[in-house]
Coordinates of N, CA and C in Angstrom, one line a residue:
M154 N 0.9 -1.2 0.0 CA 0.0 0.0 0.0 C 0.9 1.2 0.0
S155 N 0.5 2.2 -0.8 CA 1.3 3.4 -0.9 C 1.1 4.5 0.2
G156 N 0.1 4.3 1.1 CA -0.1 5.3 2.1 C -1.3 4.9 3.0
L157 N -1.5 5.7 4.0 CA -2.7 5.6 4.9 C -3.0 6.9 5.6
L158 N -4.1 6.9 6.4 CA -4.5 8.1 7.1 C -4.2 7.9 8.6
A159 N -3.9 9.1 9.2 CA -3.6 9.0 10.6 C -4.0 10.3 11.3
R160 N -3.9 10.3 12.7 CA -4.2 11.4 13.5 C -2.9 11.8 14.2
K161 N -2.6 13.1 14.3 CA -1.4 13.5 15.0 C -1.7 13.5 16.5
V162 N -0.9 12.8 17.3 CA -1.1 12.7 18.7 C -0.3 13.8 19.4
G163 N 1.0 14.0 19.1 CA 1.8 15.0 19.7 C 3.3 14.6 19.5
M164 N 4.2 15.4 20.2 CA 5.6 15.1 20.0 C 6.2 14.6 21.4
T165 N 7.3 13.8 21.2 CA 8.0 13.3 22.3 C 9.4 13.1 21.8
R166 N 10.2 12.3 22.6 CA 11.6 12.0 22.1 C 11.8 10.5 22.4
V167 N 12.7 10.0 21.6 CA 13.1 8.6 21.7 C 14.6 8.5 21.8
F168 N 15.1 7.7 22.7 CA 16.5 7.5 22.9 C 17.0 6.4 22.1
Q169 N 18.1 6.6 21.3 CA 18.7 5.6 20.5 C 19.7 4.8 21.3
D170 N 20.3 3.8 20.7 CA 21.2 2.9 21.4 C 22.4 3.6 21.9
G171 N 22.9 4.6 21.2 CA 24.1 5.4 21.6 C 23.8 6.4 22.6
G172 N 22.5 6.6 23.0 CA 22.1 7.6 24.0 C 21.6 8.9 23.4
A173 N 21.6 9.1 22.1 CA 21.2 10.3 21.4 C 19.6 10.4 21.5
A174 N 19.1 11.6 21.9 CA 17.7 11.8 21.9 C 17.2 12.3 20.6
V175 N 16.2 11.6 20.0 CA 15.6 11.9 18.7 C 14.2 12.5 18.9
P176 N 13.9 13.7 18.5 CA 12.6 14.2 18.6 C 11.7 13.6 17.6
V177 N 10.5 13.1 18.0 CA 9.6 12.4 17.1 C 8.2 12.9 17.3
T178 N 7.4 12.7 16.2 CA 6.0 13.0 16.3 C 5.2 11.7 16.3
V179 N 4.3 11.5 17.2 CA 3.5 10.3 17.3 C 2.3 10.4 16.5
L180 N 2.0 9.4 15.6 CA 0.8 9.4 14.8 C 0.0 8.1 15.1
S181 N -1.3 8.3 15.4 CA -2.2 7.2 15.6 C -2.8 6.8 14.3
C182 N -2.6 5.5 13.9 CA -3.0 5.0 12.6 C -3.9 3.8 12.8
P183 N -5.2 4.0 13.2 CA -6.1 2.9 13.3 C -6.4 2.4 11.9
P184 N -6.8 1.1 11.8 CA -7.0 0.5 10.5 C -8.0 1.2 9.6
S185 N -7.6 1.4 8.3 CA -8.5 2.1 7.4 C -9.2 1.0 6.5
T186 N -10.3 1.2 6.0 CA -11.1 0.3 5.3 C -11.1 0.6 3.8
V187 N -10.9 -0.4 2.9 CA -11.0 -0.2 1.5 C -12.5 0.0 1.1
T188 N -12.8 1.1 0.6 CA -14.2 1.4 0.2 C -14.5 1.3 -1.3
H189 N -13.5 1.5 -2.1 CA -13.7 1.6 -3.5 C -12.3 1.3 -4.2
I190 N -12.4 0.6 -5.3 CA -11.2 0.2 -6.1 C -11.4 0.8 -7.5
K191 N -10.4 1.6 -7.9 CA -10.4 2.1 -9.3 C -9.4 1.4 -10.2
T192 N -9.8 1.1 -11.4 CA -8.9 0.3 -12.3 C -8.6 1.1 -13.5
L193 N -7.5 0.7 -14.2 CA -7.1 1.4 -15.4 C -8.2 1.3 -16.5
E194 N -8.8 0.2 -16.6 CA -9.8 0.0 -17.7 C -11.1 0.9 -17.5
K195 N -11.5 1.0 -16.2 CA -12.7 1.7 -15.9 C -12.5 3.2 -15.7
D196 N -11.5 3.5 -14.9 CA -11.3 4.9 -14.5 C -10.1 5.6 -15.1
G197 N -9.2 4.9 -15.8 CA -8.1 5.5 -16.4 C -6.8 5.4 -15.6
Y198 N -6.9 5.0 -14.3 CA -5.7 4.8 -13.5 C -6.1 3.8 -12.4
N199 N -5.1 3.3 -11.7 CA -5.3 2.4 -10.6 C -5.2 3.1 -9.3
A200 N -6.2 2.9 -8.4 CA -6.2 3.5 -7.1 C -7.1 2.8 -6.2
V201 N -6.9 3.0 -4.9 CA -7.7 2.5 -3.8 C -8.2 3.6 -3.0
V202 N -9.5 3.6 -2.7 CA -10.1 4.6 -1.8 C -10.3 4.1 -0.4
L203 N -9.7 4.8 0.6 CA -9.7 4.3 2.0 C -10.7 5.1 2.8
G204 N -11.5 4.5 3.6 CA -12.3 5.1 4.6 C -11.7 5.1 6.0
F205 N -11.8 6.3 6.6 CA -11.1 6.5 7.9 C -12.0 7.0 8.9
E206 N -12.0 6.4 10.1 CA -12.9 6.8 11.3 C -14.4 6.7 11.0
D207 N -14.9 5.6 11.6 CA -16.3 5.3 11.4 C -17.2 6.5 12.1
L208 N -18.3 6.8 11.4 CA -19.2 7.8 12.0 C -20.0 7.1 13.1
K209 N -20.3 8.0 14.1 CA -21.1 7.4 15.2 C -22.5 7.0 14.8
K210 N -23.1 7.7 13.8 CA -24.4 7.4 13.2 C -24.2 7.3 11.7
P211 N -23.7 6.1 11.2 CA -23.5 6.0 9.8 C -24.8 6.0 9.0
R212 N -24.7 6.7 7.8 CA -25.8 6.7 6.9 C -25.5 5.8 5.8
K213 N -26.5 5.6 4.9 CA -26.4 4.7 3.8 C -25.3 5.2 2.9
T214 N -25.3 6.5 2.7 CA -24.3 7.0 1.7 C -23.0 7.4 2.3
K215 N -22.9 7.5 3.6 CA -21.6 7.9 4.3 C -21.4 7.1 5.5
K216 N -20.4 6.3 5.5 CA -20.1 5.5 6.7 C -18.8 5.9 7.4
F217 N -18.0 6.7 6.7 CA -16.7 7.1 7.3 C -16.6 8.6 7.3
R218 N -15.8 9.1 8.2 CA -15.7 10.6 8.3 C -14.8 11.1 7.2
F219 N -13.8 10.3 6.8 CA -12.9 10.8 5.7 C -12.7 9.7 4.7
L220 N -12.7 10.1 3.4 CA -12.3 9.2 2.3 C -11.2 9.8 1.5
R221 N -10.1 9.0 1.4 CA -9.0 9.5 0.6 C -8.5 8.4 -0.4
E222 N -7.9 8.9 -1.5 CA -7.6 8.0 -2.6 C -6.0 7.9 -2.6
F223 N -5.6 6.6 -2.9 CA -4.2 6.4 -3.0 C -3.9 5.6 -4.2
R224 N -2.9 6.0 -5.0 CA -2.5 5.2 -6.2 C -1.9 3.9 -5.8
V225 N -2.1 2.8 -6.6 CA -1.5 1.5 -6.4 C -1.2 1.0 -7.7
E226 N -0.2 0.0 -7.7 CA 0.2 -0.6 -9.0 C -0.8 -1.8 -9.4
N227 N -1.2 -2.6 -8.4 CA -2.0 -3.7 -8.7 C -3.3 -3.6 -7.8
P228 N -4.4 -3.1 -8.4 CA -5.6 -3.0 -7.6 C -6.2 -4.4 -7.4
S229 N -5.8 -5.4 -8.1 CA -6.3 -6.8 -7.9 C -5.9 -7.3 -6.5
D230 N -4.9 -6.7 -5.9 CA -4.4 -7.2 -4.6 C -5.4 -6.8 -3.5
Y231 N -6.3 -5.9 -3.7 CA -7.2 -5.4 -2.7 C -8.7 -5.8 -3.0
T232 N -9.4 -6.0 -2.0 CA -10.9 -6.2 -2.1 C -11.6 -5.2 -1.2
I233 N -12.8 -4.9 -1.6 CA -13.6 -3.9 -0.8 C -13.9 -4.6 0.6
G234 N -13.6 -3.8 1.7 CA -13.7 -4.3 3.0 C -12.4 -4.6 3.7
D235 N -11.3 -4.7 2.9 CA -10.0 -5.0 3.5 C -9.6 -3.9 4.5
K236 N -8.9 -4.3 5.5 CA -8.3 -3.4 6.5 C -6.9 -3.1 6.2
I237 N -6.5 -1.8 6.1 CA -5.1 -1.4 5.9 C -4.6 -0.9 7.2
T238 N -3.5 -1.6 7.7 CA -3.0 -1.2 9.0 C -1.6 -0.5 8.8
V239 N -1.1 -0.1 10.0 CA 0.2 0.5 9.9 C 1.3 -0.5 9.5
D240 N 1.1 -1.8 9.5 CA 2.1 -2.7 9.1 C 2.4 -2.6 7.6
S241 N 1.5 -1.9 6.8 CA 1.8 -1.7 5.4 C 3.0 -0.8 5.1
L242 N 3.5 -0.1 6.2 CA 4.6 0.7 6.0 C 5.9 0.1 6.6
K243 N 5.9 -1.2 6.8 CA 7.0 -1.9 7.4 C 8.3 -1.7 6.6
E244 N 8.2 -1.7 5.3 CA 9.4 -1.6 4.5 C 9.9 -0.2 4.3
A245 N 9.0 0.8 4.6 CA 9.4 2.2 4.3 C 10.4 2.7 5.3
S246 N 11.5 3.3 4.8 CA 12.5 3.9 5.7 C 12.1 5.4 6.0
D247 N 11.5 6.0 5.0 CA 11.1 7.4 5.1 C 9.7 7.5 4.4
V248 N 9.0 8.5 4.8 CA 7.6 8.7 4.3 C 7.4 10.2 3.9
K249 N 6.3 10.5 3.2 CA 5.9 11.8 2.8 C 4.6 12.1 3.6
I250 N 4.6 13.2 4.3 CA 3.5 13.6 5.2 C 2.8 14.8 4.7
T251 N 1.5 14.7 4.6 CA 0.7 15.9 4.2 C -0.3 16.2 5.3
G252 N -0.4 17.5 5.7 CA -1.3 17.9 6.7 C -1.7 19.4 6.5
T253 N -2.6 19.9 7.3 CA -3.0 21.3 7.3 C -2.3 22.0 8.4
S254 N -1.6 23.1 8.1 CA -0.9 23.8 9.1 C -1.8 24.6 10.0
K255 N -1.3 24.9 11.2 CA -2.2 25.7 12.1 C -2.5 27.1 11.5
G256 N -3.8 27.5 11.6 CA -4.2 28.8 11.2 C -3.8 29.8 12.2
R257 N -3.3 30.9 11.7 CA -2.8 32.0 12.6 C -3.6 33.3 12.4
G258 N -4.7 33.2 11.6 CA -5.5 34.4 11.4 C -4.8 35.5 10.6
F259 N -5.3 36.7 10.7 CA -4.7 37.8 10.0 C -3.4 38.3 10.7
T260 N -2.3 38.2 10.1 CA -1.0 38.5 10.7 C -0.3 39.6 9.9
G261 N 0.6 40.3 10.6 CA 1.4 41.3 10.0 C 2.6 40.6 9.3
T262 N 3.4 41.5 8.7 CA 4.6 40.9 7.9 C 5.7 40.4 8.9
M263 N 5.7 40.9 10.1 CA 6.8 40.4 11.0 C 6.5 39.0 11.4
V264 N 5.3 38.6 11.6 CA 4.9 37.2 11.9 C 4.8 36.4 10.7
R265 N 4.3 36.9 9.6 CA 4.0 36.1 8.4 C 5.3 35.8 7.6
Y266 N 6.1 36.8 7.5 CA 7.3 36.7 6.6 C 8.6 36.9 7.4
N267 N 8.6 37.1 8.7 CA 9.8 37.3 9.5 C 10.5 38.6 9.1
F268 N 9.7 39.7 8.8 CA 10.3 41.0 8.5 C 10.9 41.5 9.8
S269 N 12.0 42.3 9.7 CA 12.6 42.8 10.9 C 11.9 44.0 11.5
G270 N 11.0 44.7 10.7 CA 10.3 45.9 11.2 C 11.2 47.1 11.2
G271 N 10.6 48.3 11.6 CA 11.4 49.5 11.6 C 12.2 49.7 12.9
K272 N 12.9 50.8 12.9 CA 13.7 51.1 14.1 C 12.8 51.5 15.3
R273 N 13.3 51.2 16.5 CA 12.5 51.5 17.7 C 13.0 52.7 18.5
T274 N 13.8 53.5 17.9 CA 14.4 54.6 18.6 C 14.2 55.9 17.8
H275 N 14.6 57.0 18.4 CA 14.6 58.4 17.7 C 13.2 58.8 17.3
G276 N 12.2 58.4 18.1 CA 10.8 58.9 17.8 C 10.2 58.2 16.6
S277 N 10.6 57.0 16.3 CA 10.0 56.3 15.2 C 8.6 55.8 15.5
H278 N 7.7 55.9 14.6 CA 6.3 55.4 14.7 C 6.0 54.2 13.9
H279 N 7.1 53.6 13.4 CA 6.9 52.5 12.4 C 7.6 51.2 12.9
Q280 N 7.4 50.8 14.1 CA 8.1 49.7 14.7 C 7.8 48.4 14.0
R281 N 6.5 48.2 13.7 CA 6.1 46.9 13.1 C 5.5 47.0 11.7
E282 N 5.8 48.0 11.0 CA 5.4 48.2 9.6 C 6.3 47.6 8.6
P283 N 5.8 47.3 7.4 CA 6.7 46.6 6.4 C 7.7 47.4 5.8
G284 N 7.5 48.8 5.8 CA 8.5 49.6 5.1 C 8.0 50.0 3.7
S285 N 8.9 50.3 2.8 CA 8.5 50.7 1.5 C 8.0 49.5 0.7
V286 N 6.9 49.7 -0.1 CA 6.4 48.7 -0.9 C 6.6 48.9 -2.4
G287 N 7.3 50.0 -2.8 CA 7.6 50.2 -4.2 C 8.0 51.7 -4.4
A288 N 8.3 52.0 -5.7 CA 8.8 53.3 -6.1 C 7.5 54.2 -6.3
C289 N 7.8 55.4 -6.8 CA 6.7 56.4 -7.0 C 6.1 56.4 -8.4
A290 N 6.5 57.2 -9.3 CA 5.9 57.4 -10.6 C 6.2 56.2 -11.5
K291 N 7.3 55.6 -11.4 CA 7.7 54.4 -12.2 C 8.0 53.3 -11.3
P292 N 7.3 52.2 -11.2 CA 6.2 51.8 -12.1 C 4.8 52.4 -11.7
G293 N 4.7 53.1 -10.6 CA 3.4 53.7 -10.3 C 2.4 52.8 -9.8
R294 N 2.8 51.6 -9.4 CA 1.9 50.6 -8.8 C 2.8 49.7 -8.0
I295 N 2.1 48.8 -7.3 CA 2.8 47.8 -6.5 C 2.8 46.5 -7.3
H296 N 4.0 45.9 -7.4 CA 4.2 44.6 -8.1 C 3.4 43.5 -7.5
K297 N 2.9 42.6 -8.4 CA 2.2 41.4 -7.9 C 3.1 40.5 -7.1
G298 N 2.6 39.9 -6.0 CA 3.4 39.0 -5.2 C 4.1 39.7 -4.1
K299 N 3.9 41.0 -3.9 CA 4.5 41.7 -2.8 C 4.1 41.2 -1.5
R300 N 5.0 40.9 -0.6 CA 4.7 40.2 0.6 C 4.1 41.3 1.6
M301 N 2.9 41.1 2.0 CA 2.2 42.0 2.9 C 1.5 41.2 3.9
A302 N 0.8 42.0 4.8 CA 0.0 41.4 5.9 C -1.2 40.6 5.3
G303 N -1.6 39.6 5.9 CA -2.7 38.8 5.4 C -2.9 37.6 6.3
R304 N -3.8 36.8 5.8 CA -4.2 35.5 6.6 C -3.0 34.5 6.4
D305 N -2.6 34.0 7.5 CA -1.5 33.1 7.6 C -1.9 31.7 8.1
G306 N -1.2 30.7 7.6 CA -1.5 29.3 8.0 C -2.7 28.8 7.4
N307 N -3.2 27.6 8.0 CA -4.3 26.9 7.5 C -4.2 26.6 6.0
A308 N -3.0 26.1 5.6 CA -2.7 25.7 4.3 C -2.2 24.2 4.3
T309 N -2.4 23.6 3.1 CA -1.9 22.2 3.0 C -0.4 22.2 2.9
V310 N 0.3 21.5 3.7 CA 1.8 21.4 3.7 C 2.2 20.0 3.6
T311 N 3.2 19.7 2.7 CA 3.7 18.4 2.5 C 5.2 18.4 2.8
L312 N 5.6 17.5 3.6 CA 7.0 17.3 4.0 C 7.4 15.9 3.4
A313 N 8.5 15.9 2.6 CA 9.0 14.7 2.0 C 10.2 14.2 2.8
H314 N 10.4 12.9 2.6 CA 11.6 12.2 3.2 C 11.7 12.4 4.7
R315 N 10.6 12.1 5.4 CA 10.6 12.1 6.9 C 11.0 10.7 7.4
P316 N 12.1 10.5 8.1 CA 12.5 9.2 8.5 C 11.5 8.5 9.5
V317 N 11.2 7.3 9.3 CA 10.4 6.5 10.2 C 11.3 6.0 11.3
V318 N 11.0 6.3 12.6 CA 11.8 5.9 13.7 C 11.3 4.5 14.2
T319 N 10.0 4.4 14.5 CA 9.4 3.2 15.1 C 8.0 3.0 14.5
I320 N 7.7 1.7 14.4 CA 6.3 1.3 14.0 C 5.8 0.4 15.1
N321 N 4.8 0.8 15.9 CA 4.2 0.0 16.9 C 2.9 -0.6 16.4
S322 N 2.9 -1.9 16.0 CA 1.7 -2.5 15.5 C 0.7 -2.8 16.5
D323 N 1.1 -3.0 17.8 CA 0.1 -3.4 18.8 C -0.8 -2.2 19.1
Q324 N -0.3 -1.0 19.2 CA -1.0 0.2 19.5 C -1.4 1.0 18.3
N325 N -1.0 0.6 17.1 CA -1.2 1.3 15.8 C -0.6 2.7 15.8
L326 N 0.7 2.7 16.3 CA 1.4 4.0 16.4 C 2.5 4.0 15.4
L327 N 2.8 5.2 14.8 CA 3.8 5.5 13.9 C 4.6 6.6 14.4
L328 N 5.9 6.5 14.6 CA 6.8 7.5 15.1 C 7.7 8.1 14.0
I329 N 7.5 9.4 13.7 CA 8.2 10.0 12.6 C 9.2 11.0 13.2
K330 N 10.4 11.1 12.7 CA 11.4 12.0 13.2 C 11.0 13.4 12.8
G331 N 11.1 14.3 13.8 CA 10.8 15.8 13.5 C 9.4 16.2 13.6
P332 N 9.1 17.5 13.4 CA 7.7 18.0 13.5 C 6.9 17.7 12.3
I333 N 5.6 17.7 12.4 CA 4.6 17.5 11.4 C 3.6 18.6 11.4
P334 N 3.2 19.1 10.3 CA 2.3 20.3 10.3 C 0.9 19.9 10.9
G335 N 0.3 20.9 11.5 CA -1.0 20.8 12.1 C -1.1 20.6 13.6
P336 N -2.3 20.8 14.1 CA -2.4 20.7 15.6 C -2.5 19.2 16.0
N337 N -2.4 19.0 17.3 CA -2.6 17.7 17.9 C -4.0 17.3 17.6
G338 N -4.2 16.1 17.1 CA -5.6 15.6 16.7 C -5.9 15.9 15.3
G339 N -5.0 16.5 14.5 CA -5.3 16.9 13.1 C -5.1 15.7 12.2
L340 N -5.8 15.7 11.1 CA -5.7 14.6 10.1 C -4.4 14.7 9.3
V341 N -3.7 13.6 9.1 CA -2.5 13.5 8.4 C -2.5 12.4 7.4
I342 N -2.0 12.7 6.2 CA -1.9 11.6 5.2 C -0.5 11.2 5.1
V343 N -0.2 9.9 5.3 CA 1.1 9.3 5.2 C 1.3 8.6 3.9
R344 N 2.3 8.9 3.1 CA 2.6 8.2 1.9 C 4.0 7.8 1.9
T345 N 4.3 6.7 1.2 CA 5.7 6.2 1.0 C 6.4 7.2 0.0
S346 N 7.6 7.5 0.3 CA 8.4 8.5 -0.5 C 8.8 7.8 -1.8

């Protein structure tokens, strides 16, 4: 299987054999259910749709909270109703993580783009302002893409080549080295790199 869905639990550290402390993010990966199989003949590509987290009151048309699609090479290896567990990532040494970053609301340029701001002495009134945004008569406008204040965060972020530290099959836990985007409890998509 090329990937699965998980929930971010939080961060901790793991000690290696040499005594080095490795910061890790703990992901909870309960078994996902195969809900649909797409084939090259019918859909134009091979993929498997996984359902994640059963609804408390399932309906006829919706039994899972999340449905996500993963490309596969041989769709004939799967049948509808199969359970995909964290053991499917046993061979993976590193993974690709996709999550939604924490939303920070409307932020200024110092928070959003790490601008240094204006000077804080000699009667300055521009401590947290962005400074000049362009010239005067020529070009007479502000260029597109100018970094300014605005809504920050709450965007899809993908991190590639994240090393897998430990896979705990008994508790369905996956430990990934380093931080992962999103809040604790956020949905994360784990794919093989």
